[in-house]
mmCIF file of C-alpha atoms in Angstrom:
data_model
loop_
_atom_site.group_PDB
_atom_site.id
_atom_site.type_symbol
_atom_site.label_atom_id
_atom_site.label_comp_id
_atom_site.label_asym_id
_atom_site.label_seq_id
_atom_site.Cartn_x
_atom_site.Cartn_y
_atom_site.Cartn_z
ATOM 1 C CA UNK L 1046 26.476 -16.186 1.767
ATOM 2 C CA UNK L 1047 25.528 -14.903 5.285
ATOM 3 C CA UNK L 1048 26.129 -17.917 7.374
ATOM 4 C CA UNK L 1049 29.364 -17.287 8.236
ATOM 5 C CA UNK L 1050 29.194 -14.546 10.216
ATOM 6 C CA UNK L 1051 25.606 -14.120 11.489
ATOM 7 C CA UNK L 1052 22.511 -16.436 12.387
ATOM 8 C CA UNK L 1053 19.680 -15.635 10.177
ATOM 9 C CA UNK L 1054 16.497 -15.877 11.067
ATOM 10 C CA UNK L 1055 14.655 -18.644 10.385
ATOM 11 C CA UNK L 1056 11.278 -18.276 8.356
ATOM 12 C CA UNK L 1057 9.053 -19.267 11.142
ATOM 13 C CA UNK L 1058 11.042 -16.713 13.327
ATOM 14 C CA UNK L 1059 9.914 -14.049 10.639
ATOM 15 C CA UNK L 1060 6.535 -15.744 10.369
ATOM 16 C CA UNK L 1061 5.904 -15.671 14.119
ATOM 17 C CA UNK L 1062 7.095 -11.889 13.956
ATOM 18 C CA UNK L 1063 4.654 -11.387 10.868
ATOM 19 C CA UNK L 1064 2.126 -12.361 13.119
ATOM 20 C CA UNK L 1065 2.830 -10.536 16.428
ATOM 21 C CA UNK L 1066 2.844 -7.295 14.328
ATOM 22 C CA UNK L 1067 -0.647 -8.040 12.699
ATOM 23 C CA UNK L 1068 -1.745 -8.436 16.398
ATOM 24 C CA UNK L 1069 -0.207 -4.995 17.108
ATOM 25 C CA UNK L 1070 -1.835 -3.298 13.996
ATOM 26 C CA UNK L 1071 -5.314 -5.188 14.149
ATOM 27 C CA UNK L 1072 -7.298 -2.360 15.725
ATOM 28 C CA UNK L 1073 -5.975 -0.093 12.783
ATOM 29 C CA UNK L 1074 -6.583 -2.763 10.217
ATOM 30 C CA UNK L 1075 -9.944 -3.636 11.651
ATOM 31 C CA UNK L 1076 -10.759 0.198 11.949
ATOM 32 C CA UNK L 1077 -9.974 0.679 8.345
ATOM 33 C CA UNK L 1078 -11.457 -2.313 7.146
ATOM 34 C CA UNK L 1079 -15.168 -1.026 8.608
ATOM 35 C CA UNK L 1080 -14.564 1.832 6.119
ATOM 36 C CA UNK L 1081 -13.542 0.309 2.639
ATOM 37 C CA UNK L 1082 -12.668 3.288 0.604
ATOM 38 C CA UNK L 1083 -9.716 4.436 -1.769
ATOM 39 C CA UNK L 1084 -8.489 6.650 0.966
ATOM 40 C CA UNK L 1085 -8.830 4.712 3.910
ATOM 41 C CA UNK L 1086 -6.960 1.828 2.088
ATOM 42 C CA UNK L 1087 -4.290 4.415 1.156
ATOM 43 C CA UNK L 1088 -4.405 5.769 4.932
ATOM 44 C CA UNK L 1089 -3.757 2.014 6.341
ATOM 45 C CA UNK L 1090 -0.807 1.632 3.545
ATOM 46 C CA UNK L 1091 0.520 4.913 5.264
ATOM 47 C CA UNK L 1092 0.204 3.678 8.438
ATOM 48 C CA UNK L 1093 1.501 0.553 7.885
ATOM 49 C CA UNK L 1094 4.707 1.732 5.956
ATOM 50 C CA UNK L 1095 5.334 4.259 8.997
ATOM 51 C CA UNK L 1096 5.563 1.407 11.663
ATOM 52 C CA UNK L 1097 7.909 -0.682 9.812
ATOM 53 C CA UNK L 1098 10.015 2.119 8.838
ATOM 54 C CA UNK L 1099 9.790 3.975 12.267
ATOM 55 C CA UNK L 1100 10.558 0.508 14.183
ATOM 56 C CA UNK L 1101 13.595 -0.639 11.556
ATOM 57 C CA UNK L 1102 14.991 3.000 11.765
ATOM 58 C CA UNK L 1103 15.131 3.030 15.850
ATOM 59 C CA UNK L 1104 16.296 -0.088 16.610
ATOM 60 C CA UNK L 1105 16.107 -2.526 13.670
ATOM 61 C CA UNK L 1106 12.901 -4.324 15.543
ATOM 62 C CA UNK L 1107 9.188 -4.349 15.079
ATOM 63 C CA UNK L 1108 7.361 -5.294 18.339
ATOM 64 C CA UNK L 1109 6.942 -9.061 16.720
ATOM 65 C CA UNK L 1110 10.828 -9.096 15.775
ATOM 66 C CA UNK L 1111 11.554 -8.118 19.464
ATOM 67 C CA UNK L 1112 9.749 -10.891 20.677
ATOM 68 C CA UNK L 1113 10.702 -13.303 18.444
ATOM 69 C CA UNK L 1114 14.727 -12.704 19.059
ATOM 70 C CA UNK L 1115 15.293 -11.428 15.341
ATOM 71 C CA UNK L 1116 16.512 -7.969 14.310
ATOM 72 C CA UNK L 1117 17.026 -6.629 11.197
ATOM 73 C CA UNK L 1118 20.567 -5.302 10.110
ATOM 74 C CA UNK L 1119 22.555 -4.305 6.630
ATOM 75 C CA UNK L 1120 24.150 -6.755 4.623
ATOM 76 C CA UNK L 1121 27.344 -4.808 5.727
ATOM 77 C CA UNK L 1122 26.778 -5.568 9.606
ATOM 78 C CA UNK L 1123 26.081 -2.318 10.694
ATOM 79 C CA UNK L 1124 22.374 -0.777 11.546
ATOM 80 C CA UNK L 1125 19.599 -0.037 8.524
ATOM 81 C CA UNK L 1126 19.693 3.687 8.152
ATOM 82 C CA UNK L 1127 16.610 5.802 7.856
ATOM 83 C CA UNK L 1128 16.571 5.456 3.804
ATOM 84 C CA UNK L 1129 17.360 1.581 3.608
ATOM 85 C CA UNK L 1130 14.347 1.542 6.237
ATOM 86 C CA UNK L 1131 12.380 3.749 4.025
ATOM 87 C CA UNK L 1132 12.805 1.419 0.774
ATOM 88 C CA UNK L 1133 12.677 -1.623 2.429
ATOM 89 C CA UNK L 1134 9.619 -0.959 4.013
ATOM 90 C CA UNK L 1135 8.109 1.102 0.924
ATOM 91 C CA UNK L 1136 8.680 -2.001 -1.020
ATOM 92 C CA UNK L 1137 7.159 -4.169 1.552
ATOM 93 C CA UNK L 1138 3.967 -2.015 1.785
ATOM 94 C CA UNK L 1139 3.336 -1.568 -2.007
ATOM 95 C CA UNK L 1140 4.196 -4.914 -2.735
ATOM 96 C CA UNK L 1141 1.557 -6.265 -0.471
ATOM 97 C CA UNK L 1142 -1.010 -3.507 -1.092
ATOM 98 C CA UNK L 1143 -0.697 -3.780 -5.010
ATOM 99 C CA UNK L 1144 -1.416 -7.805 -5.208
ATOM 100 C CA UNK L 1145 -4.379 -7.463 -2.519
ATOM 101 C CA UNK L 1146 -1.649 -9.155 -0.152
ATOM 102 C CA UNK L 1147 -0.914 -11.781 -2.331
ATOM 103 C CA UNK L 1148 2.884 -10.313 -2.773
ATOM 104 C CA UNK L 1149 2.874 -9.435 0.631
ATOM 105 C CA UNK L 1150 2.391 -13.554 1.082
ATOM 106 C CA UNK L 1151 4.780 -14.480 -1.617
ATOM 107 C CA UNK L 1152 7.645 -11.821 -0.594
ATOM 108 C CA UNK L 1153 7.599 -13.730 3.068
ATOM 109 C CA UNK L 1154 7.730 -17.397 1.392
ATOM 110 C CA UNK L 1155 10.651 -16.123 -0.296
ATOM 111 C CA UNK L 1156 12.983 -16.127 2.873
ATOM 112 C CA UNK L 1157 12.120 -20.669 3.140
ATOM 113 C CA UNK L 1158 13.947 -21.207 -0.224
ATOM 114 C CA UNK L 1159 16.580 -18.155 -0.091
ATOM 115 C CA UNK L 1160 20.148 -19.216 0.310
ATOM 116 C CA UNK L 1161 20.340 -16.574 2.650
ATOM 117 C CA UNK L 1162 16.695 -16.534 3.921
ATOM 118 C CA UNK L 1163 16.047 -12.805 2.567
ATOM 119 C CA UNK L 1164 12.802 -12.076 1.321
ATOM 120 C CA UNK L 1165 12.043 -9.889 -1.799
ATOM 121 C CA UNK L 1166 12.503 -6.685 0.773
ATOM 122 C CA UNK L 1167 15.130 -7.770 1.986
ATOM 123 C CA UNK L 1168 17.010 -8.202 -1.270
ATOM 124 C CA UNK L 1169 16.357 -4.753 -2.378
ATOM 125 C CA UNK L 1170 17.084 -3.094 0.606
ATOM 126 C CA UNK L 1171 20.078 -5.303 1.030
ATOM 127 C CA UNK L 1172 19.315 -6.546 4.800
ATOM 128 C CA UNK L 1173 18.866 -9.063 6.638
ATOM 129 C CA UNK L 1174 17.414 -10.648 9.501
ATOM 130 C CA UNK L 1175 19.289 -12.316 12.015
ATOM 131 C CA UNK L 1176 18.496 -13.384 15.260
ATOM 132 C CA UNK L 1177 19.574 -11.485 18.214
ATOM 133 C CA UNK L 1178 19.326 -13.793 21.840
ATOM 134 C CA UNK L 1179 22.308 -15.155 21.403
ATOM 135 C CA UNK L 1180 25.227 -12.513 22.516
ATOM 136 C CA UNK L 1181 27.750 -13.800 21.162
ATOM 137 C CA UNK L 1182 30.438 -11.764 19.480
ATOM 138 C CA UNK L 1183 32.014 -11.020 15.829
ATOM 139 C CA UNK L 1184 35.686 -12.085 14.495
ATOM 140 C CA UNK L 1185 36.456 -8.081 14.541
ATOM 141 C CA UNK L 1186 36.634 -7.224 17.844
ATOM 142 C CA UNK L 1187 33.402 -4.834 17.693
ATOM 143 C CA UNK L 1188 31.145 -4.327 20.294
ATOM 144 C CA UNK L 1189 27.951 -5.661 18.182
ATOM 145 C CA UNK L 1190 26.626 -8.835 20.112
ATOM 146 C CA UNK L 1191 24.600 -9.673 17.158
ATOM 147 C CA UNK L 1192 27.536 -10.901 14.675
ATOM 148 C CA UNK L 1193 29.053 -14.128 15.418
ATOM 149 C CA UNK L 1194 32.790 -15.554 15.983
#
């Protein structure tokens, strides 16, 4: 399990996050929404799945993660590389745009009964979230402020 060398984010951390990010990508999903065709859905799933991924890849934070203290990071401690960001968000966005949202609800419930409070994404893509305000330091001597002692 996790716990023993990071924080994880709690799921109303990840909710609040879930949230902030909505807020961010209203005006797209509004936008979209005016125009409720095959390829304007498909257009918002692209859109979607290239914030997520972009964010994850640059710094492991969505603008809602940032602000909620959480990060995401590999189950090995180090940073999600571009392809981990690429499935984890790609099963994310499909997920949630296959069930008319209803996975997209279900794969973020998952994290309040995980053992290691991963949702469905994050269990594919091998990840996890862990919070990030704390600056404390890992067993190993490395300079990552996000693992703890």
């Amino acid at each position: 399990m996790a716990r023993s060398k990071v924080t994880l984010a709690s799921g109303g951390r990840r909710i609040g996050a879930a949230i902030i990010d909505g807020v961010v990508l209203s005006p797209v999903i509004v936008g979209y929404a005016l125009l409720p065709t095959v390829s304007a859905t498909l257009w918002l799933a692209v859109f979607c799945f290239g914030y997520f991924a972009t964010h994850h890849v640059r710094s492991g934070r969505t603008f809602g993660k940032y602000f909620m203290g959480i990060k995401v990071m590999s189950t090995d401690f180090a940073d999600i590389g571009i392809w981990t960001a690429v499935w984890r968000a790609g099963f994310a966005t499909l997920l949630a745009f296959l069930t008319a949202g209803i996975g997209g609800i279900i794969d973020l419930a998952w994290s309040f009964w995980d053992p290691d409070g991963q949702t469905l994404h994050d269990k594919v893509a091998n990840t996890w979230v862990i919070v990030t305000d704390q600056g404390e330091v890992d067993p190993y001597g490395t300079s990552d402020p996000h693992l703890r002692r």
